[in-house]
PDB file of C-alpha atoms in Angstrom:
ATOM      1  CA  UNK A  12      27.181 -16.435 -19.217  1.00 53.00           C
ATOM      2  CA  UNK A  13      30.016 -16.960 -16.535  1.00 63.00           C
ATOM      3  CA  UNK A  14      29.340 -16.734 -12.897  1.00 56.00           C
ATOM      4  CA  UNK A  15      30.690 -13.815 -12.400  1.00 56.00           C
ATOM      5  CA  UNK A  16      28.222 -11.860 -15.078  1.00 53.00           C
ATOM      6  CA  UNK A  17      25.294 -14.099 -13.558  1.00 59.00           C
ATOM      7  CA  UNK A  18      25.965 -12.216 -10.004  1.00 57.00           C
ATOM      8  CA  UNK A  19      26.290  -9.200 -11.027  1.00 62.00           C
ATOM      9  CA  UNK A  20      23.236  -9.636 -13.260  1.00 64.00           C
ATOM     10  CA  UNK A  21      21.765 -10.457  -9.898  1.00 64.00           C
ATOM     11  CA  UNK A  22      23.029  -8.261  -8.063  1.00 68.00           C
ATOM     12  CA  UNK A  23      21.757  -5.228 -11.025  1.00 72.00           C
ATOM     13  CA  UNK A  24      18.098  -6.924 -10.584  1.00 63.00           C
ATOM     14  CA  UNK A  25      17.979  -6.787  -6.442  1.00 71.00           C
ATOM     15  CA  UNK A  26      19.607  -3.096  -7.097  1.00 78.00           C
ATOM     16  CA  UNK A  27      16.368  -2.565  -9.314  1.00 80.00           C
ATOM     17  CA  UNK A  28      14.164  -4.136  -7.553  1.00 82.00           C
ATOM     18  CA  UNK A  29      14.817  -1.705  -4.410  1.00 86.00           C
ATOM     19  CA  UNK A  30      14.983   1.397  -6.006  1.00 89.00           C
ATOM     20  CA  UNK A  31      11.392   0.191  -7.524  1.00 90.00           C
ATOM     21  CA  UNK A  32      10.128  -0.887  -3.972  1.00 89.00           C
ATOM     22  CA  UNK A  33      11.089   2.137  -2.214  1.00 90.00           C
ATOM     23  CA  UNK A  34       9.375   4.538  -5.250  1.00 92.00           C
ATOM     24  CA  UNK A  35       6.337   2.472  -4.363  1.00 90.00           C
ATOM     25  CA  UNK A  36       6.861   3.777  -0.623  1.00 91.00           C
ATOM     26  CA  UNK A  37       7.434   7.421  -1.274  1.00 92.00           C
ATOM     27  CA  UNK A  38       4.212   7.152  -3.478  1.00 93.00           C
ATOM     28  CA  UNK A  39       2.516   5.604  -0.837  1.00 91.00           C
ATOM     29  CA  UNK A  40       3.111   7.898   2.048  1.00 90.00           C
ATOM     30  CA  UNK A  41       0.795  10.529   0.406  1.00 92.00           C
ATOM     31  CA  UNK A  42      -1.999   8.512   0.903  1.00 92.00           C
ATOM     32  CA  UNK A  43      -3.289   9.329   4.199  1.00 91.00           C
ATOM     33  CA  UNK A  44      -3.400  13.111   3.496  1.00 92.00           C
ATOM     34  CA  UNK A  45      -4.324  12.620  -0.330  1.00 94.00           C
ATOM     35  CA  UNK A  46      -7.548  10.746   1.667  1.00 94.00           C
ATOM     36  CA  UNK A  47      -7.847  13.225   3.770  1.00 92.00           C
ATOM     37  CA  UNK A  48      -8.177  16.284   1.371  1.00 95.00           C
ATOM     38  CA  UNK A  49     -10.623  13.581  -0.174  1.00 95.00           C
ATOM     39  CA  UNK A  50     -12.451  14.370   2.558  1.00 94.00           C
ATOM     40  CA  UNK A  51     -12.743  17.829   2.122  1.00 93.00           C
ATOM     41  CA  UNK A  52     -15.478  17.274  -0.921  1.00 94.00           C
ATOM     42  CA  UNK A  53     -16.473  14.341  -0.763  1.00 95.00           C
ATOM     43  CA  UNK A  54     -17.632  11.551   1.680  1.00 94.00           C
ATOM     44  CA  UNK A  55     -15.956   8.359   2.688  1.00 94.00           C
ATOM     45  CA  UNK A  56     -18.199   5.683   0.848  1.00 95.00           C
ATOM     46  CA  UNK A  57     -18.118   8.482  -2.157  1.00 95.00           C
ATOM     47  CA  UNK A  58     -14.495   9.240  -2.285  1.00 95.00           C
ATOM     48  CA  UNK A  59     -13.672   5.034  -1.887  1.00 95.00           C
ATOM     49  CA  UNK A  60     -16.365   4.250  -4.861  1.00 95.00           C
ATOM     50  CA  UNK A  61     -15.162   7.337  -7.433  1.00 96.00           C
ATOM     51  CA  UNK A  62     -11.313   6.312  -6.449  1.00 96.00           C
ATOM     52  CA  UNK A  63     -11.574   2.986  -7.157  1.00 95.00           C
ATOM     53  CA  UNK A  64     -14.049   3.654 -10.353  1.00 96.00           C
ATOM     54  CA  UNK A  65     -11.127   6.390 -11.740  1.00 96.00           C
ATOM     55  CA  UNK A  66      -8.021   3.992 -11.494  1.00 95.00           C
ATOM     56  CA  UNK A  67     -10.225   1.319 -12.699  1.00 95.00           C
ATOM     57  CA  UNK A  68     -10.683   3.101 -16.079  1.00 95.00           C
ATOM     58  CA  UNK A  69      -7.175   4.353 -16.271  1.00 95.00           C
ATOM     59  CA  UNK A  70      -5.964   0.531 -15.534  1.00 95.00           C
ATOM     60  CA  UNK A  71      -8.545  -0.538 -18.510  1.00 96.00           C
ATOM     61  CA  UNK A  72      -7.284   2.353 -20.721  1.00 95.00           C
ATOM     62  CA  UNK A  73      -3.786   1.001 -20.385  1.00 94.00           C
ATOM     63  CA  UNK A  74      -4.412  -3.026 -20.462  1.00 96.00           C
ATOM     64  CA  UNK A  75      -6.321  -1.842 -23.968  1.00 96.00           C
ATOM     65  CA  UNK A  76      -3.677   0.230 -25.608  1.00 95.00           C
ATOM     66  CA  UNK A  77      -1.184  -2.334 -24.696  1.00 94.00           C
ATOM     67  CA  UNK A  78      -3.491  -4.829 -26.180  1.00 94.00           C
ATOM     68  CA  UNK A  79      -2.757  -7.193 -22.828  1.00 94.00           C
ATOM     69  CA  UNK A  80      -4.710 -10.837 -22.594  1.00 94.00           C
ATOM     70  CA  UNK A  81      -6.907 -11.606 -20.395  1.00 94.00           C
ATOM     71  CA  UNK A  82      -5.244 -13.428 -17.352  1.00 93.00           C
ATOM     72  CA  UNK A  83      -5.700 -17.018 -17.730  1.00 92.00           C
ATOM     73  CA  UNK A  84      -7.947 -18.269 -15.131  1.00 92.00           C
ATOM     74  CA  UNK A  85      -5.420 -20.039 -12.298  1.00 93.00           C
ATOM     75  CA  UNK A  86      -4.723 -16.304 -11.680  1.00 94.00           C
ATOM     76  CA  UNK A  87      -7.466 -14.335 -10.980  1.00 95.00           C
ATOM     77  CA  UNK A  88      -8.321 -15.647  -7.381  1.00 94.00           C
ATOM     78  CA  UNK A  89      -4.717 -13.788  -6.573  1.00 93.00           C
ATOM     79  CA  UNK A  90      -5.907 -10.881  -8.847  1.00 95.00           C
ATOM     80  CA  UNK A  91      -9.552 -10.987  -7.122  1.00 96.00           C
ATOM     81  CA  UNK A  92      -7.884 -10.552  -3.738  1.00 95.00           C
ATOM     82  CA  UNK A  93      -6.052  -8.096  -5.530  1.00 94.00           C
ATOM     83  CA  UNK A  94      -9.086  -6.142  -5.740  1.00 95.00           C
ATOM     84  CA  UNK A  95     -10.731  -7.395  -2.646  1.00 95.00           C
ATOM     85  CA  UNK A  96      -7.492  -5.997  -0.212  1.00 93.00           C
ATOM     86  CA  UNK A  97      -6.083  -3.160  -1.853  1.00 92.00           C
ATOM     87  CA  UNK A  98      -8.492  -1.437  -4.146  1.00 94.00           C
ATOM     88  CA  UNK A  99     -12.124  -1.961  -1.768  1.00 95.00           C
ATOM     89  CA  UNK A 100     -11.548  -3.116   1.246  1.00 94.00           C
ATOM     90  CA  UNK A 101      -8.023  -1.109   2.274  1.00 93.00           C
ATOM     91  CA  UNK A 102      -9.096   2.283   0.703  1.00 93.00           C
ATOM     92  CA  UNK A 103     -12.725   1.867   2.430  1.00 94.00           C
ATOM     93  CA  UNK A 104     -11.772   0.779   6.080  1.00 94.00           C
ATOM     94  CA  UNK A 105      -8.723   4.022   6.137  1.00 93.00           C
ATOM     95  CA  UNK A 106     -11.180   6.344   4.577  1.00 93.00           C
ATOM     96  CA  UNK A 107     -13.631   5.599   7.470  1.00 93.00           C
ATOM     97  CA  UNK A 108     -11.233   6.058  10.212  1.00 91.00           C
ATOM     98  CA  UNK A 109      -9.477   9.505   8.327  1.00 90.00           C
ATOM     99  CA  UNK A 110     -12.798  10.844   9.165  1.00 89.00           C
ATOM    100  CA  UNK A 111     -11.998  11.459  12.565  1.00 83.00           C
ATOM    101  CA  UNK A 112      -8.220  10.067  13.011  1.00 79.00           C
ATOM    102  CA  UNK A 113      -5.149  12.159  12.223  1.00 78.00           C
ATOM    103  CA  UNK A 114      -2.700  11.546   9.664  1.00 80.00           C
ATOM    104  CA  UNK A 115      -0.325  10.605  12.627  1.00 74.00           C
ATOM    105  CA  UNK A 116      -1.988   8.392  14.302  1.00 72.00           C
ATOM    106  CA  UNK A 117      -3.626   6.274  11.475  1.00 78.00           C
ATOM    107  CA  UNK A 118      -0.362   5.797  10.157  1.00 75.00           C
ATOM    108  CA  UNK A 119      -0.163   2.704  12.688  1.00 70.00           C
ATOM    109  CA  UNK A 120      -1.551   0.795   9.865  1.00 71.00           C
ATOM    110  CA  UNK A 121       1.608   1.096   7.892  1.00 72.00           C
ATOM    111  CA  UNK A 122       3.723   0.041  11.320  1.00 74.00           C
ATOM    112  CA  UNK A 123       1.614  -3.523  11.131  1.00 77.00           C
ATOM    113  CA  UNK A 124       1.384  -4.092   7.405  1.00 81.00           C
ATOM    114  CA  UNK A 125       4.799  -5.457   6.529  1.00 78.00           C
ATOM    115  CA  UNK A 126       4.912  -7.582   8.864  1.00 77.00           C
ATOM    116  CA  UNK A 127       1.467  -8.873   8.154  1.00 81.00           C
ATOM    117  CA  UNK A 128       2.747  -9.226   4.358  1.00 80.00           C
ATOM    118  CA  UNK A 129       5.516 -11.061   5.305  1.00 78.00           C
ATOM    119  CA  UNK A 130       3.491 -13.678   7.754  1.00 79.00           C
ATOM    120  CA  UNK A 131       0.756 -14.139   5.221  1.00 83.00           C
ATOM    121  CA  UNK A 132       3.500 -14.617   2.066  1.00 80.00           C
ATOM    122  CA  UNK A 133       5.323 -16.947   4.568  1.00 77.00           C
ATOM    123  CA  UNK A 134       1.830 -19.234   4.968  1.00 77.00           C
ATOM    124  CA  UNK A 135       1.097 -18.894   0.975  1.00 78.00           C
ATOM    125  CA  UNK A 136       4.966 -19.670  -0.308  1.00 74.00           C
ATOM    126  CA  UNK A 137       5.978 -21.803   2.702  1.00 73.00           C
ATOM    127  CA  UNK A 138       9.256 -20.164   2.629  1.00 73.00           C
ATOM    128  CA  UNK A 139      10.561 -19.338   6.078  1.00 75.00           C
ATOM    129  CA  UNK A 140      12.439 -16.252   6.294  1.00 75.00           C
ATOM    130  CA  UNK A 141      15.316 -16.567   8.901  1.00 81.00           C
ATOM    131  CA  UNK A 142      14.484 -15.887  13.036  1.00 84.00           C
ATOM    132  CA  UNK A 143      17.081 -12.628  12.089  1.00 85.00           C
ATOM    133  CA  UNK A 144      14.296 -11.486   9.571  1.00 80.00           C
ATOM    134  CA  UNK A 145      11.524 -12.347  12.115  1.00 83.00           C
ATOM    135  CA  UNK A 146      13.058 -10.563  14.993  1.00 86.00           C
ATOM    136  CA  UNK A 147      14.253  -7.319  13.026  1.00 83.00           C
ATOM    137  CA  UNK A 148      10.954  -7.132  11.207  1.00 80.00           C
ATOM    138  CA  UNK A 149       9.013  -7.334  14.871  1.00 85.00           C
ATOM    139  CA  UNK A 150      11.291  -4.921  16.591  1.00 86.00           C
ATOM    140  CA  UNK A 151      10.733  -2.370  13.609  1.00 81.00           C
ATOM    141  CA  UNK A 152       7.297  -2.756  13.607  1.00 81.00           C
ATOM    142  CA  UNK A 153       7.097  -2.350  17.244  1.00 83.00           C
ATOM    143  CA  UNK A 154       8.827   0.724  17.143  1.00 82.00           C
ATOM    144  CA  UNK A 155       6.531   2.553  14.904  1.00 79.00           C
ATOM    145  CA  UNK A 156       3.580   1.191  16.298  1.00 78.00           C
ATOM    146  CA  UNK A 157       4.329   2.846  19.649  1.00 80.00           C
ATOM    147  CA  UNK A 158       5.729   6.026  17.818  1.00 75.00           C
ATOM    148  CA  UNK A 159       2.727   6.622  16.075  1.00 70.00           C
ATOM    149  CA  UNK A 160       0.166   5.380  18.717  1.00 73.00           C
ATOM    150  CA  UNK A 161       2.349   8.046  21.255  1.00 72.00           C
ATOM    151  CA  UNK A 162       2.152  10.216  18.216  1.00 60.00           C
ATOM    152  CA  UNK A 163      -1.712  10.386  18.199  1.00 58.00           C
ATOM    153  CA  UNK A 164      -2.411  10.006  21.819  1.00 63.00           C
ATOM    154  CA  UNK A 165      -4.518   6.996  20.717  1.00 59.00           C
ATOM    155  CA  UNK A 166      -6.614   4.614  22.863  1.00 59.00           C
ATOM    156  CA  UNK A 167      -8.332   1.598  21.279  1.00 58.00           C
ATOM    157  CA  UNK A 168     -11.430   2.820  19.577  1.00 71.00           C
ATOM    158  CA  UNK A 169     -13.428   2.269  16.304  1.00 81.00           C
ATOM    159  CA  UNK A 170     -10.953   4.326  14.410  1.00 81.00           C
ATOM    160  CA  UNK A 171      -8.782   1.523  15.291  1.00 79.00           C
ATOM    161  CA  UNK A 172     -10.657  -1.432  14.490  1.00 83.00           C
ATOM    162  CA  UNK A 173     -10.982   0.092  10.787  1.00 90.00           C
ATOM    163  CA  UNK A 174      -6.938   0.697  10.669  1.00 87.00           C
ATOM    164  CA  UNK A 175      -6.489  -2.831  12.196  1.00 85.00           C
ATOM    165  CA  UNK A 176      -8.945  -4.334   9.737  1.00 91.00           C
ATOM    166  CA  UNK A 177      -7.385  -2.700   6.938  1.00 92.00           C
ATOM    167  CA  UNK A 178      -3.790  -4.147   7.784  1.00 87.00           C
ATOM    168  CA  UNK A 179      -5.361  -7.748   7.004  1.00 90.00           C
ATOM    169  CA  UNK A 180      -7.044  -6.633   3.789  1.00 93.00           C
ATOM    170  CA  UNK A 181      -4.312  -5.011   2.479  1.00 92.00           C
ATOM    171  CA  UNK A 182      -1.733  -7.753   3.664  1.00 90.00           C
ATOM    172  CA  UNK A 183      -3.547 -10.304   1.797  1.00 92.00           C
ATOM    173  CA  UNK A 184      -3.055  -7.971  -1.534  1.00 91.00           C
ATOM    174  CA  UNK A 185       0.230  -7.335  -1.036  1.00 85.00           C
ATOM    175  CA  UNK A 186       1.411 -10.585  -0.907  1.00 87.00           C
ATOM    176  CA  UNK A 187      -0.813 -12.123  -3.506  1.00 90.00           C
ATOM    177  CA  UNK A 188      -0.049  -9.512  -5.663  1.00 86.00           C
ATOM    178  CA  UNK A 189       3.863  -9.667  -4.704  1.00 82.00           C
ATOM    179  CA  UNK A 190       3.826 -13.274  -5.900  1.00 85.00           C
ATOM    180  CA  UNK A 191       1.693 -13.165  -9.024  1.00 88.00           C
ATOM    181  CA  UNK A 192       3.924 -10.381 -10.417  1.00 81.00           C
ATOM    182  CA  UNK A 193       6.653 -12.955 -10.656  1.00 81.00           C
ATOM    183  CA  UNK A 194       3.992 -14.233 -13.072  1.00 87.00           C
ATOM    184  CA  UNK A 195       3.381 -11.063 -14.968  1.00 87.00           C
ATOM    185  CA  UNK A 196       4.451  -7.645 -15.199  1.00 87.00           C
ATOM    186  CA  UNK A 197       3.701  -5.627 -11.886  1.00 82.00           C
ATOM    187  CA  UNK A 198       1.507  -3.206 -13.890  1.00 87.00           C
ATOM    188  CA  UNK A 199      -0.722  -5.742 -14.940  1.00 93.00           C
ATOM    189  CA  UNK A 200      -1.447  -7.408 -11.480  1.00 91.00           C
ATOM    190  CA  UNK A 201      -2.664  -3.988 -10.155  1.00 91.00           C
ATOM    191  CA  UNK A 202      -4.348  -2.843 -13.649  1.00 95.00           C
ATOM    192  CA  UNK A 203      -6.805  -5.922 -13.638  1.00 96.00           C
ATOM    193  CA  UNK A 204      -7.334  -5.614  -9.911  1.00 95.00           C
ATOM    194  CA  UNK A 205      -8.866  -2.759 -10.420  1.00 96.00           C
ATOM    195  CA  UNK A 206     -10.355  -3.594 -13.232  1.00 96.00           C
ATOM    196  CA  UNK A 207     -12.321  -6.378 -11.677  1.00 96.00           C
ATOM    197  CA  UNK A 208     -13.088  -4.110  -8.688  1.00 96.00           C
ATOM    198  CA  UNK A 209     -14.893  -1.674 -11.356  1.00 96.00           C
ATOM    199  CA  UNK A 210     -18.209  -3.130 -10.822  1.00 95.00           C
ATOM    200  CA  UNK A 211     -17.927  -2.865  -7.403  1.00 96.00           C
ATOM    201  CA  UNK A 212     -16.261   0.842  -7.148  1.00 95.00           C
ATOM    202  CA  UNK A 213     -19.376   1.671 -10.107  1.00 96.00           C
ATOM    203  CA  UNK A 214     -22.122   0.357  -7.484  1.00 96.00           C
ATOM    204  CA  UNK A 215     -20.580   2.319  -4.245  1.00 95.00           C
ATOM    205  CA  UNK A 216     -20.303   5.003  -6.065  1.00 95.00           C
ATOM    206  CA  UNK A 217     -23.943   5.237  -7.194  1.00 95.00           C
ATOM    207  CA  UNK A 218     -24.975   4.482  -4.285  1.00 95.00           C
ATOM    208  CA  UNK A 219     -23.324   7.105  -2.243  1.00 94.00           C
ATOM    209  CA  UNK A 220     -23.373   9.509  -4.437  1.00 92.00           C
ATOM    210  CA  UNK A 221     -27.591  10.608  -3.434  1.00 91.00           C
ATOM    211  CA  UNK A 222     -26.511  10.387   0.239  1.00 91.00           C
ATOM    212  CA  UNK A 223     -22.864  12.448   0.107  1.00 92.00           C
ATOM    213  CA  UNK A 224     -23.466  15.315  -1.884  1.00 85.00           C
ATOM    214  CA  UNK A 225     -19.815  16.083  -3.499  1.00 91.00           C
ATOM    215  CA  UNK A 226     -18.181  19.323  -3.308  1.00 92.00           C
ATOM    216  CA  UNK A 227     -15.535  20.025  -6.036  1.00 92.00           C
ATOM    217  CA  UNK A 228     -13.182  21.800  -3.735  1.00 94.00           C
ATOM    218  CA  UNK A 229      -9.701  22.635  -4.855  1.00 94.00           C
ATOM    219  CA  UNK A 230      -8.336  20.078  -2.256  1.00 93.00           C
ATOM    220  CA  UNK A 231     -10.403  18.134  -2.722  1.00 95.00           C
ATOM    221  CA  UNK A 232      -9.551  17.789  -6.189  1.00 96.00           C
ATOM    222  CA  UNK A 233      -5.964  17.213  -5.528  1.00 96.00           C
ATOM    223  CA  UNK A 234      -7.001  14.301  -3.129  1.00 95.00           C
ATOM    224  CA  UNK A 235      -8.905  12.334  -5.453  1.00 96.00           C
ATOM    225  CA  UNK A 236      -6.607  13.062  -8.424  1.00 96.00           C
ATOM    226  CA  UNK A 237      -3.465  11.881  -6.688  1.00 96.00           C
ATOM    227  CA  UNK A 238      -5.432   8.079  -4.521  1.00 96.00           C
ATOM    228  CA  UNK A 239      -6.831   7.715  -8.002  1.00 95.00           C
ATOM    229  CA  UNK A 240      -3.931   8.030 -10.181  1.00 95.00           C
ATOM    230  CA  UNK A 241      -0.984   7.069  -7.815  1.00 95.00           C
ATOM    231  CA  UNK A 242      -2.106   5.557  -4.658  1.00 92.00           C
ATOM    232  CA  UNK A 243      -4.648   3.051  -6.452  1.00 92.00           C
ATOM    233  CA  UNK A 244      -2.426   2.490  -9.330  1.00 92.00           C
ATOM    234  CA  UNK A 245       0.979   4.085  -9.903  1.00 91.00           C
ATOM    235  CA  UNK A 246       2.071   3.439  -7.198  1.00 91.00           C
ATOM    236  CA  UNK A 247       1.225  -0.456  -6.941  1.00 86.00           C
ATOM    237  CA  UNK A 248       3.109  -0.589 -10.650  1.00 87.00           C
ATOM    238  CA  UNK A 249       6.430  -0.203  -9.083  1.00 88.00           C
ATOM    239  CA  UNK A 250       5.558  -1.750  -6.131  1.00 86.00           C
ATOM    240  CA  UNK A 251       4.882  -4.828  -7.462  1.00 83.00           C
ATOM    241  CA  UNK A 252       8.218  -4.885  -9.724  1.00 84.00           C
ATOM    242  CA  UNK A 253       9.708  -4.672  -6.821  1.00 86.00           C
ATOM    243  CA  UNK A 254       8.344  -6.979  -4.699  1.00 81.00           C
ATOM    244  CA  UNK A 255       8.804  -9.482  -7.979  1.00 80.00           C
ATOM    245  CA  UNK A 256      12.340  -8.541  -8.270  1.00 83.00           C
ATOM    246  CA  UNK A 257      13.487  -8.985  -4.387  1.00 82.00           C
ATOM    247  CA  UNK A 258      10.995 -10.956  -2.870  1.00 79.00           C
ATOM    248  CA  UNK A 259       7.965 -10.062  -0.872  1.00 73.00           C
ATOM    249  CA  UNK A 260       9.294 -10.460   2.796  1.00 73.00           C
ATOM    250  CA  UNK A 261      12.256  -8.126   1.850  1.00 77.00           C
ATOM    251  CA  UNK A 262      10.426  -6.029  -0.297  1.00 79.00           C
ATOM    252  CA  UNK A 263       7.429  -5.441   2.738  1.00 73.00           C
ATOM    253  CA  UNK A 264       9.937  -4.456   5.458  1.00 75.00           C
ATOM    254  CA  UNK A 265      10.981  -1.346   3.321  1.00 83.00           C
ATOM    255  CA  UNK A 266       7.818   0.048   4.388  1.00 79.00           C
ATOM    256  CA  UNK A 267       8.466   0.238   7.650  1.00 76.00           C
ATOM    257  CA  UNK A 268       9.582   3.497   6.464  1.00 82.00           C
ATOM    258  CA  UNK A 269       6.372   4.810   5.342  1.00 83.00           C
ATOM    259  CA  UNK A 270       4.618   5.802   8.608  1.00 80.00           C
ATOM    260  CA  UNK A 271       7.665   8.490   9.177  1.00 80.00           C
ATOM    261  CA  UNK A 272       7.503   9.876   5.973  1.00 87.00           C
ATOM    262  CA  UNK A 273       3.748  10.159   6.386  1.00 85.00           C
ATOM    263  CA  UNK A 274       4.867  12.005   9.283  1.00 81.00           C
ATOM    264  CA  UNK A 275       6.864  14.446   6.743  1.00 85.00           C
ATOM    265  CA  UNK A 276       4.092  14.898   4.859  1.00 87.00           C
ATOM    266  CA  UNK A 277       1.534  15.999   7.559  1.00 82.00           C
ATOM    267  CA  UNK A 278       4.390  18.489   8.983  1.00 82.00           C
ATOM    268  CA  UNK A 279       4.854  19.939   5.702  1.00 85.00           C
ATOM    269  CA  UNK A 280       1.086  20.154   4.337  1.00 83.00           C
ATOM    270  CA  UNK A 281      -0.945  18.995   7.508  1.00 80.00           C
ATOM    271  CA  UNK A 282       0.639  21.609   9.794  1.00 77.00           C
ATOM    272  CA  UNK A 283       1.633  19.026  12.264  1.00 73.00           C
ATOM    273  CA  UNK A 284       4.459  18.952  14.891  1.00 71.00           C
ATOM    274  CA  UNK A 285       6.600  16.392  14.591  1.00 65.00           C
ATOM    275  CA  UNK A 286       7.585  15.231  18.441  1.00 69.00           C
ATOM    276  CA  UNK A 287      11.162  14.684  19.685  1.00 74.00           C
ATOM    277  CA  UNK A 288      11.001  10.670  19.112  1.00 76.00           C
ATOM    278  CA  UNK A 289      10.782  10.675  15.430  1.00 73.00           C
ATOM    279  CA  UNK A 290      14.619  10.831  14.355  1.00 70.00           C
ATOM    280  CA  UNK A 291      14.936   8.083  17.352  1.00 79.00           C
ATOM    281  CA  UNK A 292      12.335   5.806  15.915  1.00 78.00           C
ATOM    282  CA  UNK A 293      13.260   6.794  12.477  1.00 74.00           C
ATOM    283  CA  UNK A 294      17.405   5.198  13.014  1.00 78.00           C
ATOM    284  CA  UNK A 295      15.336   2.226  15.098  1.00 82.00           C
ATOM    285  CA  UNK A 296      13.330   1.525  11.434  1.00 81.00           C
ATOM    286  CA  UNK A 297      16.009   2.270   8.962  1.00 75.00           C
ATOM    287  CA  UNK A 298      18.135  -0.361  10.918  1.00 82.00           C
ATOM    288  CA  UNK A 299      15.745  -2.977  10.781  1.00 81.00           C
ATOM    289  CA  UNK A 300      15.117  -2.144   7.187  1.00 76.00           C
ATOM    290  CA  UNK A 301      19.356  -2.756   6.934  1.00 75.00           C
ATOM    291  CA  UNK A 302      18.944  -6.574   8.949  1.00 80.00           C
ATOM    292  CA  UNK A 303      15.824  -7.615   6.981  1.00 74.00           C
ATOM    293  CA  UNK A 304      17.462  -6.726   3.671  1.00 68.00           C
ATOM    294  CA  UNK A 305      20.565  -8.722   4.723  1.00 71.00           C
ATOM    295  CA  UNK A 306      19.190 -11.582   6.347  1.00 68.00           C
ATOM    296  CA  UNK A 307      19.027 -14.861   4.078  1.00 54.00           C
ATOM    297  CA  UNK A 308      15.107 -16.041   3.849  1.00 49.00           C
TER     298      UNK A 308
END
């Protein structure tokens, strides 16, 4: 292979790898208001324990028909904090705080997270992405931090300890996950995190169950269908090839994004209004996204 074929062969796997990592975005911004028409039928510990319990027996479904190995065993503290961040502790804290919170202004978890990804891949790899990166990814995250917290009129409160909480979780899955799927295939990362988090999304969800009675409304449905099915597990499938094929720093600053389409999404099927500062905040993150992707880690 001459160098010329080996860059564009490169260049054809970073293409990829974007396309895959923004997918994994757009499937993501659902998941506020796929939580809250959770909400509408069942209750937070419920909806968290029967979530986690559904993906976790599509995932098994799949890692069976596929005949897929167990992970040998130098990978499952990654894959248990897999399961710890992003299919208990994540879906649990935002549930909580959708009780109460609007779409709008819980979305401030998503301004935080990839640059939490990025600091805690940074302390596990010990790769130092360039002060460029750094600055970019801050001023981005800064701007929809005070976009959404203007957004939702929010003052510190226990809605935001949860969101706040959450970011950490779910940081610490991202970026484990990020860097074991340069190990194995995305799909797998996320299909035996959730497999390993059945036991624990079986036990909430008896245990809830007797104290939220469940109400099979048609929203409510919908909801649990699409956190099940795509936020807990489709979604994290291309997410992680992405992350694998461009690196998790670059990969995480691509949702910086998914707070404003979030935004979208509660205009469209919240019945929202969207204030006069999104398309301003909205060229501030889609710059940054254009520095972080160009700056050299």
């Amino acid at each position: 292979m001459t160098a010329q074929d080996s860059a564009t062969r490169s260049s054809a796997v970073a293409v990829g790898g974007t396309l895959m990592a923004v997918l994994g975005v757009v499937s993501f911004s659902f998941s506020f208001p796929g939580t809250v028409w959770a909400l509408d039928g069942f209750g937070p510990w419920t909806a968290t324990g029967v979530r986690g319990l559904l993906a976790g027996l599509l995932a098994a479904g799949c890692l069976l028909a596929a005949r897929v190995p167990v992970p040998e065993r130098r990978h499952w503290p990654a894959l248990l904090t897999v399961a710890g961040g992003c299919v208990i502790g994540n879906p649990l804290l935002t549930t909580l705080a959708l009780q109460t919170s609007s779409t709008a202004h819980s979305a401030v978890v998503i301004g935080l997270l990839p640059l939490a990804t990025a600091a805690i891949s940074a302390a596990l790899t010990g790769r130092r992405p360039s002060r460029t990166f750094w600055t970019a990814a801050c001023v981005g995250a800064a701007a929809v931090v005070a976009f959404t917290l203007h957004r939702g009129g929010g003052l510190p409160s226990l809605d935001d300890a949860y969101l706040f909480a959450s970011v950490v979780v779910c940081a610490a899955g991202y970026a484990q996950g990020g860097r074991l799927a340069s190990h194995m295939p995305g799909w797998q990362v996320i299909a035996w995190g959730v497999v390993a988090a059945l036991p624990v999304s079986a036990l909430v969800t008896a245990a809830a169950l007797p104290w939220e009675p469940v109400q099979l409304t048609t929203k409510a449905v919908i909801g649990m269908a699409y956190v099940a099915a795509v936020s807990q597990f489709g979604a994290f499938v291309v997410w992680y090839r992405g992350m694998a094929a461009i690196g998790v720093p670059k990969a995480s600053q691509i949702q910086l994004a998914q707070p404003l389409i979030t935004l979208v999404w509660s205009v469209l099927l919240m019945g929202e209004q969207l204030s006069a500062l999104a398309p301003v905040t909205a060229a501030v993150v889609l710059a940054c996204i254009a520095v972080t992707q160009r700056a050299r880690a």
